[in-house]
Amino acid sequence: MKKILLIIGLILLTLTLIGLKPIDTSKENSVEVVGIIKSVSEGGVKDLVFELENDKITYYVNRGLENGFELDTSKSNFVGKKVTLNYAKNWTPLAPFGTNCKHITQIFIDNKEVYSEFK
């Protein structure tokens, strides 16, 4: 019985450590999405959240409201505009079948870069 509990504990610890690893935000690990911005809002901890027309996934700039974006300005400047987003591909055992919220790594609005995590 102790061996079984030890094995289960090690498996849970391993899955937790895998789930806590940082997201790879490199260009090579990004997926591009193009759409029209339906709404901009605040979510999480000072995250700037984008919803696109005809897309069930939401996209967010991590700590965007602490790093140069202002919510009211973003709403007035971005809603209704064509956007090209890059988001980080990420798998975690905490959400093994994926998530409906993606971490933005780069934003182009009307073909002008307004945000990038790429170096």
Tab-separated table of C-alpha atoms in Angstrom:
chain	number	residue	atom	x	y	z
A	1	MET	CA	0.000	0.000	0.000
A	2	LYS	CA	2.844	2.425	0.807
A	3	LYS	CA	4.441	1.735	-2.588
A	4	ILE	CA	1.197	2.565	-4.385
A	5	LEU	CA	0.827	5.835	-2.472
A	6	LEU	CA	4.463	6.709	-3.191
A	7	ILE	CA	4.023	6.030	-6.918
A	8	ILE	CA	0.802	8.077	-7.056
A	9	GLY	CA	2.516	10.902	-5.167
A	10	LEU	CA	5.467	10.906	-7.582
A	11	ILE	CA	3.143	10.946	-10.587
A	12	LEU	CA	1.175	13.881	-9.149
A	13	LEU	CA	4.382	15.759	-8.335
A	14	THR	CA	5.704	15.206	-11.867
A	15	LEU	CA	2.455	16.405	-13.460
A	16	THR	CA	2.432	19.478	-11.207
A	17	LEU	CA	6.016	20.359	-12.124
A	18	ILE	CA	5.249	19.965	-15.833
A	19	GLY	CA	2.153	22.159	-15.411
A	20	LEU	CA	4.120	24.925	-13.714
A	21	LYS	CA	6.853	25.268	-16.327
A	22	PRO	CA	6.936	28.664	-18.093
A	23	ILE	CA	5.223	29.095	-21.459
A	24	ASP	CA	7.596	29.097	-24.445
A	25	THR	CA	6.805	32.429	-26.117
A	26	SER	CA	9.302	32.149	-28.980
A	27	LYS	CA	8.335	32.879	-32.598
A	28	GLU	CA	8.953	29.220	-33.471
A	29	ASN	CA	6.371	28.128	-30.875
A	30	SER	CA	3.645	30.545	-32.002
A	31	VAL	CA	0.475	30.106	-34.028
A	32	GLU	CA	-0.928	32.921	-36.177
A	33	VAL	CA	-4.624	33.879	-36.167
A	34	VAL	CA	-6.300	36.597	-38.237
A	35	GLY	CA	-9.679	38.121	-37.413
A	36	ILE	CA	-11.737	41.162	-36.488
A	37	ILE	CA	-11.653	42.314	-32.855
A	38	LYS	CA	-15.114	42.025	-31.303
A	39	SER	CA	-14.228	43.201	-27.792
A	40	VAL	CA	-11.367	44.178	-25.502
A	41	SER	CA	-11.587	43.758	-21.733
A	42	GLU	CA	-9.599	43.205	-18.557
A	43	GLY	CA	-9.168	39.703	-17.195
A	44	GLY	CA	-6.948	37.773	-14.830
A	45	VAL	CA	-4.344	39.935	-13.141
A	46	LYS	CA	-4.179	43.087	-15.299
A	47	ASP	CA	-4.380	41.025	-18.505
A	48	LEU	CA	-5.706	42.637	-21.699
A	49	VAL	CA	-8.230	40.192	-23.203
A	50	PHE	CA	-9.271	40.113	-26.868
A	51	GLU	CA	-12.305	38.389	-28.355
A	52	LEU	CA	-12.493	37.956	-32.117
A	53	GLU	CA	-15.592	37.682	-34.275
A	54	ASN	CA	-16.541	34.073	-35.107
A	55	ASP	CA	-13.877	32.657	-32.749
A	56	LYS	CA	-14.658	30.796	-29.516
A	57	ILE	CA	-11.125	31.285	-28.188
A	58	THR	CA	-10.145	34.349	-26.162
A	59	TYR	CA	-6.632	35.757	-26.350
A	60	TYR	CA	-4.781	37.718	-23.691
A	61	VAL	CA	-1.687	39.885	-23.276
A	62	ASN	CA	-0.202	38.788	-19.978
A	63	ARG	CA	-0.100	41.786	-17.598
A	64	GLY	CA	-0.908	44.009	-20.585
A	65	LEU	CA	-2.457	46.728	-18.443
A	66	GLU	CA	0.777	46.974	-16.456
A	67	ASN	CA	2.938	47.061	-19.585
A	68	GLY	CA	1.790	49.944	-21.740
A	69	PHE	CA	-1.846	49.235	-22.645
A	70	GLU	CA	-4.764	51.243	-21.283
A	71	LEU	CA	-8.190	49.596	-21.328
A	72	ASP	CA	-10.277	52.544	-22.576
A	73	THR	CA	-7.734	53.485	-25.241
A	74	SER	CA	-7.431	49.863	-26.393
A	75	LYS	CA	-11.201	49.531	-26.680
A	76	SER	CA	-11.568	52.668	-28.777
A	77	ASN	CA	-8.503	51.969	-30.952
A	78	PHE	CA	-8.845	48.210	-31.511
A	79	VAL	CA	-12.523	47.135	-31.584
A	80	GLY	CA	-13.709	46.508	-35.151
A	81	LYS	CA	-10.183	46.435	-36.587
A	82	LYS	CA	-8.463	43.611	-38.447
A	83	VAL	CA	-5.890	41.918	-36.213
A	84	THR	CA	-3.164	39.357	-36.736
A	85	LEU	CA	-2.312	37.629	-33.474
A	86	ASN	CA	0.403	35.167	-32.655
A	87	TYR	CA	-0.197	33.029	-29.589
A	88	ALA	CA	2.013	30.523	-27.805
A	89	LYS	CA	1.349	26.822	-28.374
A	90	ASN	CA	1.170	25.301	-24.936
A	91	TRP	CA	0.175	21.984	-23.387
A	92	THR	CA	-0.237	21.411	-19.691
A	93	PRO	CA	-1.480	18.453	-17.669
A	94	LEU	CA	-3.676	20.942	-15.815
A	95	ALA	CA	-5.692	21.327	-19.061
A	96	PRO	CA	-4.792	18.209	-21.083
A	97	PHE	CA	-7.395	18.823	-23.807
A	98	GLY	CA	-6.465	22.453	-24.347
A	99	THR	CA	-7.900	25.713	-23.170
A	100	ASN	CA	-10.078	28.416	-24.676
A	101	CYS	CA	-7.732	31.191	-23.553
A	102	LYS	CA	-4.424	31.724	-25.379
A	103	HIS	CA	-1.326	33.759	-24.438
A	104	ILE	CA	-0.615	36.427	-27.087
A	105	THR	CA	3.013	36.799	-28.171
A	106	GLN	CA	2.553	39.364	-30.959
A	107	ILE	CA	-0.193	41.688	-32.253
A	108	PHE	CA	-0.503	43.453	-35.600
A	109	ILE	CA	-3.481	45.775	-36.069
A	110	ASP	CA	-4.037	47.083	-39.597
A	111	ASN	CA	-0.590	45.644	-40.481
A	112	LYS	CA	1.147	47.698	-37.763
A	113	GLU	CA	2.875	45.938	-34.856
A	114	VAL	CA	1.442	47.136	-31.542
A	115	TYR	CA	2.860	44.435	-29.250
A	116	SER	CA	5.564	41.786	-29.344
A	117	GLU	CA	7.265	39.464	-26.877
A	118	PHE	CA	9.784	38.415	-29.530
A	119	LYS	CA	13.319	39.626	-29.140
